[in-house]
PDB file of C-alpha atoms in Angstrom:
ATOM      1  CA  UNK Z 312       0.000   0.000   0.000  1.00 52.00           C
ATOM      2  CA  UNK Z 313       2.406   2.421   0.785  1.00 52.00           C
ATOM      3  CA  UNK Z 314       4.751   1.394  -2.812  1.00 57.00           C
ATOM      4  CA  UNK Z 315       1.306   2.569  -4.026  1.00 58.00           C
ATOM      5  CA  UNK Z 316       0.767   5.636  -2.382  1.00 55.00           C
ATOM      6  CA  UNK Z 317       4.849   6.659  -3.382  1.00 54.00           C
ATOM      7  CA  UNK Z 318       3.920   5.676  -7.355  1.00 58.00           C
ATOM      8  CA  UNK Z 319       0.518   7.844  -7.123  1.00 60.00           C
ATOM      9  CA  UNK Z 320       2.242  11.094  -4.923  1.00 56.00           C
ATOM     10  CA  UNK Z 321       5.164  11.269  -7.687  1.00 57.00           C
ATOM     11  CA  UNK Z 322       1.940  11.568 -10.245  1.00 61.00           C
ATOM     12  CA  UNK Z 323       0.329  13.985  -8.193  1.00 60.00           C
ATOM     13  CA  UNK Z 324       3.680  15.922  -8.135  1.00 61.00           C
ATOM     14  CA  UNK Z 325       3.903  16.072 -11.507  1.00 61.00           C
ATOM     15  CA  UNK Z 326       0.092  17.139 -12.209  1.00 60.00           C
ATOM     16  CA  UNK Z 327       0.102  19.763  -9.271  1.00 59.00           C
ATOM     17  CA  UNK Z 328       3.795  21.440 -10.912  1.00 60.00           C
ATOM     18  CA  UNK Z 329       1.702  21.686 -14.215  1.00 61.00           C
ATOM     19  CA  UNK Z 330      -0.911  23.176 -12.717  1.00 61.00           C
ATOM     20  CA  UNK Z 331       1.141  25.122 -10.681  1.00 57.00           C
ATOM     21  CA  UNK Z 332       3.105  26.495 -13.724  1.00 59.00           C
ATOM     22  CA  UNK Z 333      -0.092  27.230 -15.812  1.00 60.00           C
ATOM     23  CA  UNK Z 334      -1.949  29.012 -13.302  1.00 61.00           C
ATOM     24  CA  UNK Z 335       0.586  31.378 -12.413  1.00 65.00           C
ATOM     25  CA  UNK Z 336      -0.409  31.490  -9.405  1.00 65.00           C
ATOM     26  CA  UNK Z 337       3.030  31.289  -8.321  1.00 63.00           C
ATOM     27  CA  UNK Z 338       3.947  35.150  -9.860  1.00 61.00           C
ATOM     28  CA  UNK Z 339       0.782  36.772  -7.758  1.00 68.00           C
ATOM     29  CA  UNK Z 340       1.277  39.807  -5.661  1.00 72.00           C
ATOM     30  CA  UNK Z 341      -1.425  38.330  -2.859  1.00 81.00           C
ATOM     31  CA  UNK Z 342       0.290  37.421  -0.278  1.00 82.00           C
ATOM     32  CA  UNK Z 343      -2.430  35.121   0.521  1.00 84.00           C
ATOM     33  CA  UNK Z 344      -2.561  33.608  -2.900  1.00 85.00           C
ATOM     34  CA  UNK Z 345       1.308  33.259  -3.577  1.00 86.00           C
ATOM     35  CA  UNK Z 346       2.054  31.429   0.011  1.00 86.00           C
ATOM     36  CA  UNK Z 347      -1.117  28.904  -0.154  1.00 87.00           C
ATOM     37  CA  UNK Z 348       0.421  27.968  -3.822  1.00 86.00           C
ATOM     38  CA  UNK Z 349       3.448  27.499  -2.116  1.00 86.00           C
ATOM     39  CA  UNK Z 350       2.119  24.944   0.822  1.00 86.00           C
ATOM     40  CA  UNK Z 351      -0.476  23.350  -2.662  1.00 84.00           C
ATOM     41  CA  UNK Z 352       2.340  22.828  -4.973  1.00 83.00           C
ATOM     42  CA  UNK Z 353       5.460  22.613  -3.210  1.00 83.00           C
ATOM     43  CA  UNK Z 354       5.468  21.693   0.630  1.00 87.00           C
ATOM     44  CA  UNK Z 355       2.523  19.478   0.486  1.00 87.00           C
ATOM     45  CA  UNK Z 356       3.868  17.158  -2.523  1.00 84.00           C
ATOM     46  CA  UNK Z 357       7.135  16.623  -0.542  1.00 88.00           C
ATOM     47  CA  UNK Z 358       5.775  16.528   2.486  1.00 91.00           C
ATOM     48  CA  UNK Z 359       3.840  13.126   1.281  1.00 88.00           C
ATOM     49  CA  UNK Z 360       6.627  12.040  -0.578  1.00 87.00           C
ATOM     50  CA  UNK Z 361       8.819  11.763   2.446  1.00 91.00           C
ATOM     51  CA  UNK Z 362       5.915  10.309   4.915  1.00 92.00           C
ATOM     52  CA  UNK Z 363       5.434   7.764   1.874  1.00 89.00           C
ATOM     53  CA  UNK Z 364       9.876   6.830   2.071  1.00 89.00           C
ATOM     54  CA  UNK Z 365      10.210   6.925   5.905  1.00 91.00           C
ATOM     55  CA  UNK Z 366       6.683   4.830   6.243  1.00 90.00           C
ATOM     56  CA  UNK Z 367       8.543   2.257   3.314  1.00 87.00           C
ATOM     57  CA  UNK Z 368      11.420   2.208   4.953  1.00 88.00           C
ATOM     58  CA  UNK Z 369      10.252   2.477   8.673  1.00 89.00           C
ATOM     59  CA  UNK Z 370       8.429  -0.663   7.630  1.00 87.00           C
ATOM     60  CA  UNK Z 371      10.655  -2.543   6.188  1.00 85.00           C
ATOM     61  CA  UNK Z 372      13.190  -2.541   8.937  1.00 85.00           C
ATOM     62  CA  UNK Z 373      10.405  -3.715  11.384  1.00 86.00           C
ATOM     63  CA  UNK Z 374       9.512  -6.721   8.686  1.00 83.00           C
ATOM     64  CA  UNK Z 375      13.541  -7.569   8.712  1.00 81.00           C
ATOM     65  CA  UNK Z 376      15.594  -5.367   6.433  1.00 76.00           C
ATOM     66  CA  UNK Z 377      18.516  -7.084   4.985  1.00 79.00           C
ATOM     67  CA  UNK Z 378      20.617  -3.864   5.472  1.00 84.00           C
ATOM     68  CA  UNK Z 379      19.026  -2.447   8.919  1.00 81.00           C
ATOM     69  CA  UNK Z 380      21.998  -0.483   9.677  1.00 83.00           C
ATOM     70  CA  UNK Z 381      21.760   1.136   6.167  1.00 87.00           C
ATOM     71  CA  UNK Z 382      18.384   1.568   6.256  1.00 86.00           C
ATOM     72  CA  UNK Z 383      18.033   3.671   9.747  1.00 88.00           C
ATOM     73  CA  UNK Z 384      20.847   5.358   8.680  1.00 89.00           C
ATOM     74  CA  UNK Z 385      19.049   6.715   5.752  1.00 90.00           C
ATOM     75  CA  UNK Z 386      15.793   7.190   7.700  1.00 91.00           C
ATOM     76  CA  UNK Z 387      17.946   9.504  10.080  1.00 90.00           C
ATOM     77  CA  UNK Z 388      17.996  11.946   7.546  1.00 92.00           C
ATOM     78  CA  UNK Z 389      15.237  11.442   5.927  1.00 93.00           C
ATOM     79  CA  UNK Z 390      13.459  12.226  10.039  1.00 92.00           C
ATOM     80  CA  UNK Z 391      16.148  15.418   9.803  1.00 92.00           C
ATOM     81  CA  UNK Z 392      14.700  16.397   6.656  1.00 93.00           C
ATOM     82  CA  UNK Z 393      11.178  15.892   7.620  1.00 93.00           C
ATOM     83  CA  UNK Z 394      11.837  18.503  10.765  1.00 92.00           C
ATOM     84  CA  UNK Z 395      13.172  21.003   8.164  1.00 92.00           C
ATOM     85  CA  UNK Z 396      10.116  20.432   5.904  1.00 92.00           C
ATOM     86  CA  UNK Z 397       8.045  21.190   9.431  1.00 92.00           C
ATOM     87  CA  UNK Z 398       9.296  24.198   9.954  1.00 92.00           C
ATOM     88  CA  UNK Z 399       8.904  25.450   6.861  1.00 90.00           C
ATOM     89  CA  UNK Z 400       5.697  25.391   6.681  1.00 90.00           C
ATOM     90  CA  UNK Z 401       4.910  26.303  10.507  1.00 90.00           C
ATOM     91  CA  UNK Z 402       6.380  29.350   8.585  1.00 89.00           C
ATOM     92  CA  UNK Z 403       4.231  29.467   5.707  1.00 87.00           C
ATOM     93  CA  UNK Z 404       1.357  29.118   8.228  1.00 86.00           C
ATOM     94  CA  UNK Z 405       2.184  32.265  10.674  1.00 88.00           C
ATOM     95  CA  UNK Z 406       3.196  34.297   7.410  1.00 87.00           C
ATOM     96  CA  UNK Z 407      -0.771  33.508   6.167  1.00 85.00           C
ATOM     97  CA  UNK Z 408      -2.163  33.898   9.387  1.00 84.00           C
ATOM     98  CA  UNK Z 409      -0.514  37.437  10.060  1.00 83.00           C
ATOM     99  CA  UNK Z 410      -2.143  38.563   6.113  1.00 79.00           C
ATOM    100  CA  UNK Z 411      -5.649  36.913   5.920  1.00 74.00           C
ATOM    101  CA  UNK Z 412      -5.982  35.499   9.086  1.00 73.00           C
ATOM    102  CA  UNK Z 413      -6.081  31.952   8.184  1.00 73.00           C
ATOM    103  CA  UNK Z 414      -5.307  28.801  10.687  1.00 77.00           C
ATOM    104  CA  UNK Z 415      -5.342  26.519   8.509  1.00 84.00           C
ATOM    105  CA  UNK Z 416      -6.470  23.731  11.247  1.00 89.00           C
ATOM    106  CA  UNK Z 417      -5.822  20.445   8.996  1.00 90.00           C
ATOM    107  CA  UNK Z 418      -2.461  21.249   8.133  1.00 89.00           C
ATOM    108  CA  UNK Z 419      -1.581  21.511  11.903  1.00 90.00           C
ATOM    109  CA  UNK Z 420      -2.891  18.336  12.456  1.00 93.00           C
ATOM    110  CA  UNK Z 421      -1.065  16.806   9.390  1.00 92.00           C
ATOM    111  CA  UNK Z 422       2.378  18.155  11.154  1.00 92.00           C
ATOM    112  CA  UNK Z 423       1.309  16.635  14.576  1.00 93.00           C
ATOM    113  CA  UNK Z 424       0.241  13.168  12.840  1.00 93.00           C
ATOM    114  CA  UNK Z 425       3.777  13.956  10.895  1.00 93.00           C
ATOM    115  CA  UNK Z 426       5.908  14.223  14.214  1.00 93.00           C
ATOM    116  CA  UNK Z 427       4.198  10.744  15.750  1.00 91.00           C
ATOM    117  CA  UNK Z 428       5.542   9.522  13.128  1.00 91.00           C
ATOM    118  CA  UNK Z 429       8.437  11.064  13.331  1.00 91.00           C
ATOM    119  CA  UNK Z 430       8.642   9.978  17.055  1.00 89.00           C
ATOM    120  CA  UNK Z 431       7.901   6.163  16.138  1.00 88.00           C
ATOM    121  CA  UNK Z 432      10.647   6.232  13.567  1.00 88.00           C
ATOM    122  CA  UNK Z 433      12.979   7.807  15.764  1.00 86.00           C
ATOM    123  CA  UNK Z 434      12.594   4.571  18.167  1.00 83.00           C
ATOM    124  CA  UNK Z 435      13.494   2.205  15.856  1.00 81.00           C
ATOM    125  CA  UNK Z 436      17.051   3.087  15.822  1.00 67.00           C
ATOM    126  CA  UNK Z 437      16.682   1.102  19.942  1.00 58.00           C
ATOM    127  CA  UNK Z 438      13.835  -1.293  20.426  1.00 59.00           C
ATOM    128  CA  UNK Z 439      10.441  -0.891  18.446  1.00 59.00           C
ATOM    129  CA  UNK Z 440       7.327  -0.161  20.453  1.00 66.00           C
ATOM    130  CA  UNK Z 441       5.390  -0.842  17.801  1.00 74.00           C
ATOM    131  CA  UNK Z 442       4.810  -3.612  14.801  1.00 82.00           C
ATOM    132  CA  UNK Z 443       4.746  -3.297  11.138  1.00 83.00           C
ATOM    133  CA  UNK Z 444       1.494  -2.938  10.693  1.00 86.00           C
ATOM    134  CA  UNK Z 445       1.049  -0.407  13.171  1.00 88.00           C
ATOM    135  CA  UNK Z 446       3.550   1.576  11.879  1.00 88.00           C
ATOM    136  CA  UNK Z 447       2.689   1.726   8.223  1.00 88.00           C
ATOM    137  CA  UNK Z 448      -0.511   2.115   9.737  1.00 90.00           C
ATOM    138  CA  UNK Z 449       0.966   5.901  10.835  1.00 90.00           C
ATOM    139  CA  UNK Z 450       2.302   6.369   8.071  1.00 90.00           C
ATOM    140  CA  UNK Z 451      -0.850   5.960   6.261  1.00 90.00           C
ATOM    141  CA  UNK Z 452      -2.569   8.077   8.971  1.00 92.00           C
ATOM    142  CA  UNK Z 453       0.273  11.181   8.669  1.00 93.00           C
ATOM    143  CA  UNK Z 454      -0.538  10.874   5.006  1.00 90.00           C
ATOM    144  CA  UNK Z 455      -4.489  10.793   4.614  1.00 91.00           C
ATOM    145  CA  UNK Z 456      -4.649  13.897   7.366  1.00 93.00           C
ATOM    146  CA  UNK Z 457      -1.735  15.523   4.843  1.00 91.00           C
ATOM    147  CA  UNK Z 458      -4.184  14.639   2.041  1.00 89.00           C
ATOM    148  CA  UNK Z 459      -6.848  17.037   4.102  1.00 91.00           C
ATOM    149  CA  UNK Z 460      -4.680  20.015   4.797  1.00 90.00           C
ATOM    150  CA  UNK Z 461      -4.061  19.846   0.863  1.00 88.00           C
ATOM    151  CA  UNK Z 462      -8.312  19.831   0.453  1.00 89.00           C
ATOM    152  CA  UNK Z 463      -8.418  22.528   3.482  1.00 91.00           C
ATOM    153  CA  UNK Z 464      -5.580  24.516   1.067  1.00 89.00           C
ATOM    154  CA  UNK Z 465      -7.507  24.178  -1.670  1.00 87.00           C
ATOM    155  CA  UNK Z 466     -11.003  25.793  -0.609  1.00 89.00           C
ATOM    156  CA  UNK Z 467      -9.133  28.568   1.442  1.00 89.00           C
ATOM    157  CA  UNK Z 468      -7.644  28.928  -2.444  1.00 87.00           C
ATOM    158  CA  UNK Z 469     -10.507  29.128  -4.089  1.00 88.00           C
ATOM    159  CA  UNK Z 470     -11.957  31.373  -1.405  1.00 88.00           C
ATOM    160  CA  UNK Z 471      -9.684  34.166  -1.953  1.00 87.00           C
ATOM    161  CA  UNK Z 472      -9.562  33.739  -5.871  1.00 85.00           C
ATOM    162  CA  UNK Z 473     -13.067  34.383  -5.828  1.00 89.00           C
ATOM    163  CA  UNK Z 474     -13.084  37.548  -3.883  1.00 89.00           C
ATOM    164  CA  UNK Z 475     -10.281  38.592  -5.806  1.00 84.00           C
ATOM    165  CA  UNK Z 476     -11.964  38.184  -8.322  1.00 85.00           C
ATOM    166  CA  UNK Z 477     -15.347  39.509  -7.025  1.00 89.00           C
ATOM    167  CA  UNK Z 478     -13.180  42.346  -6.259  1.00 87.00           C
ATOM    168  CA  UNK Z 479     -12.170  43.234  -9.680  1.00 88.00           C
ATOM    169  CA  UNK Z 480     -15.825  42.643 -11.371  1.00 89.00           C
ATOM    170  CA  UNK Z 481     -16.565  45.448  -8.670  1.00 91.00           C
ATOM    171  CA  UNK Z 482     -13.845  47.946 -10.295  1.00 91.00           C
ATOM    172  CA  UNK Z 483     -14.440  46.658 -13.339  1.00 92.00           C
ATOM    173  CA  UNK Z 484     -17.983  47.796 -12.924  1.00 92.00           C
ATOM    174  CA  UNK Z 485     -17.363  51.193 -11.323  1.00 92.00           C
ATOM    175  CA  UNK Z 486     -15.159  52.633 -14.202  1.00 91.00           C
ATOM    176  CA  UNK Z 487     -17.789  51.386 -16.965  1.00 91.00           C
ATOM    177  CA  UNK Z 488     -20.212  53.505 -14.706  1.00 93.00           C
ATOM    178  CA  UNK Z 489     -17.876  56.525 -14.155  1.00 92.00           C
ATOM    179  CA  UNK Z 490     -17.178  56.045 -17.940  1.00 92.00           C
ATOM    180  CA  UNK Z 491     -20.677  56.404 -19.295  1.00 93.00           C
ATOM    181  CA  UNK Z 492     -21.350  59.129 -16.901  1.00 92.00           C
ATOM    182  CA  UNK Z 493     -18.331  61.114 -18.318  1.00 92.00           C
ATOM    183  CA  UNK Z 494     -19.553  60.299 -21.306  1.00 91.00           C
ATOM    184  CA  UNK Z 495     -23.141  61.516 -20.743  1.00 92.00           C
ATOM    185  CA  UNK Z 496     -21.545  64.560 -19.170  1.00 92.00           C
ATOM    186  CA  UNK Z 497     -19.336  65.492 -22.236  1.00 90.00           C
ATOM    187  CA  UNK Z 498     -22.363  64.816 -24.304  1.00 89.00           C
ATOM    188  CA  UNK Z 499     -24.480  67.458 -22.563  1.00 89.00           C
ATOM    189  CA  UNK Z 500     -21.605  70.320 -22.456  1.00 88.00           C
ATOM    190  CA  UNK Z 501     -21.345  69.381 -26.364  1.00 84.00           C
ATOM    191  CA  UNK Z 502     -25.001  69.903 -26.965  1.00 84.00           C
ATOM    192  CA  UNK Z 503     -25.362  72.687 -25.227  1.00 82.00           C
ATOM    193  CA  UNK Z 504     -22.745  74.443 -26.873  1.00 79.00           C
ATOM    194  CA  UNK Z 505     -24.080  73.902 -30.227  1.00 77.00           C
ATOM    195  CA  UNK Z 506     -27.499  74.565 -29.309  1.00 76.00           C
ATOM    196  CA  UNK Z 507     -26.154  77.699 -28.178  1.00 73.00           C
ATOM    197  CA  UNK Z 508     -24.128  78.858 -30.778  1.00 75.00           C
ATOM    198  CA  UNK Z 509     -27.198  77.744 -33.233  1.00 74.00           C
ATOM    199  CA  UNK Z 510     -28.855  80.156 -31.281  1.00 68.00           C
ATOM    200  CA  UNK Z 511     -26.268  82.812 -31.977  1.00 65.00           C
ATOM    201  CA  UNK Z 512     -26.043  82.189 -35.633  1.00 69.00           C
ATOM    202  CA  UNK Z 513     -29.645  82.369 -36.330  1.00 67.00           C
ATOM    203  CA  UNK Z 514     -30.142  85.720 -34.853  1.00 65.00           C
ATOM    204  CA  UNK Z 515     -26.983  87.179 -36.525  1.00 70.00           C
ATOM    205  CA  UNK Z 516     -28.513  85.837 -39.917  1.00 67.00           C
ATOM    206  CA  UNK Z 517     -31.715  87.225 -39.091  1.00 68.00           C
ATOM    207  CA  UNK Z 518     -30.220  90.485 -38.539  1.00 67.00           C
ATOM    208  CA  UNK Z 519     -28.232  90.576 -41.694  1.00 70.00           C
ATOM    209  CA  UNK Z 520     -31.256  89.357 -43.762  1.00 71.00           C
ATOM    210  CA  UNK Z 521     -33.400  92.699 -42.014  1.00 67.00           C
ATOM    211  CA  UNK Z 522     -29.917  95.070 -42.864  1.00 64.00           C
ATOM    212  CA  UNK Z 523     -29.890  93.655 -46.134  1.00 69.00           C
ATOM    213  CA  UNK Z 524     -33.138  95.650 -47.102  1.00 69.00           C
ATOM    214  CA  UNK Z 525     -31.537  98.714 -45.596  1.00 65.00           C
ATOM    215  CA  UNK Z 526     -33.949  99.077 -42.915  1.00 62.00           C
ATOM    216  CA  UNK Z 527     -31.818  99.578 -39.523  1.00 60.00           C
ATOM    217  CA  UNK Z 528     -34.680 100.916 -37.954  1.00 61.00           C
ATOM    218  CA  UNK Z 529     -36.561  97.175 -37.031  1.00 60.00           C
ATOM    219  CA  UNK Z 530     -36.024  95.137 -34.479  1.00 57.00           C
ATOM    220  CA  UNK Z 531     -34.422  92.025 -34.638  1.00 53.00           C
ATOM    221  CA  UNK Z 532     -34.439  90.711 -30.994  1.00 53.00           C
ATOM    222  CA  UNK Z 533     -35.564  90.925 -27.834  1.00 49.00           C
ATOM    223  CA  UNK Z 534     -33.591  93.772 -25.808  1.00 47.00           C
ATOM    224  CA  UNK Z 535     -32.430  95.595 -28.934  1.00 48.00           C
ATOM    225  CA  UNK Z 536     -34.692  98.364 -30.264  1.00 46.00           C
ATOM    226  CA  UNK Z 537     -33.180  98.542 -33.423  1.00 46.00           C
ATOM    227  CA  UNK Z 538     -31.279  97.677 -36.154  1.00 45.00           C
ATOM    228  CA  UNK Z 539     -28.575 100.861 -35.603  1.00 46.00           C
ATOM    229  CA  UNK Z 540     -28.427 100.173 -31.720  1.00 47.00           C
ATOM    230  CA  UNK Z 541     -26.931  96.506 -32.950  1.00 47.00           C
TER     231      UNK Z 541
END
């Protein structure tokens, strides 16, 4: 089971890089945004990947390795590594709780289900406390609550891409407004001007058709008496 879970988490690390990679997710200015990609498509994949190697290996030297010494050996570093993966995403964690506020509860419980296994590993090295199956069992348990904090990742994701993007509809929105209302605006100076200087024109022709006839004493508009007072 656990040979399985290794072939289908190097799958999933391939898949979530690509989607990584296409999304872009990776370049945004959220702060939010660019350190839950991070924990999606980087920390979570190797996360799993080493549960899945010390679990394998963790196991095997409880069912009777043929090169124990070898083996716990390499699962010493692999533990050391584990502990630097840990703290790298306690970071990630603070660094998202200080910007959007979020707790992200699964992924704390996926690095506590991490360090008991970290802890059962650790005791192999003197006398096991614990049998094969109940170790890989662990394993399998650190890696289905890692499994959640990657779903729990995924909705917070999704959350904040949506008002982001709810966000944007909402500017989006207010400049077509403030647009059409400049718009209507410029429209209505430009009107007016041209109905006023239709007005203008009109009554300058109309007084050049009356001085035409040589007449200056009629009246061509209100507030002029006459032709000569023009």
């Amino acid at each position: 089971a656990i040979r399985q879970v290794n072939g289908l988490t190097f799958q999933l690390d391939e898949l979530i890089d690509q989607k990584a990679d296409s999304s872009k997710l990776l370049l945004s200015p959220e702060v939010a945004v660019y350190y839950l990609t991070i924990l999606q498509a980087e920390r979570f994949p190797a996360w799993v990947r080493q549960l899945s190697l010390i679990s394998e290996k963790g196991g095997s030297v409880l069912l009777g390795s043929s090169n124990p010494t070898s083996d716990l050996a390499n699962l010493r570093l692999m533990l050391d590594h584990l502990g630097e993966m840990s703290v790298h995403i306690t970071k990630n964690q603070k660094i998202l709780a200080g910007s959007n506020g979020a707790s992200l509860p699964a992924w704390t419980r996926a690095l506590e289900d991490g360090h008991k296994l970290k802890s059962a590993t650790a005791n192999l090295r003197s006398i096991p406390i614990m049998s094969a199956p109940e170790f890989l069992s662990g394993g399998l348990t650190s890696i289905e609550s890692a499994n959640l904090a990657r779903q729990e990742v995924a909705r917070e994701l999704d959350r904040i891409l949506l008002d982001l993007q709810s966000q944007i509809l909402l500017q989006i929105a207010v400049t077509l407004i403030a647009s059409v209302l400049a718009l209507l605006v410029w429209w209505y100076l430009l009107m007016s001007f041209f109905h006023s200087t239709t007005l203008d024109r009109a009554h300058t022709d109309d007084i050049i058709e009356i001085a035409a006839t040589g007449d200056l004493t009629q009246s061509a508009a209100s507030g002029i008496r006459t032709l000569g007072n023009f």
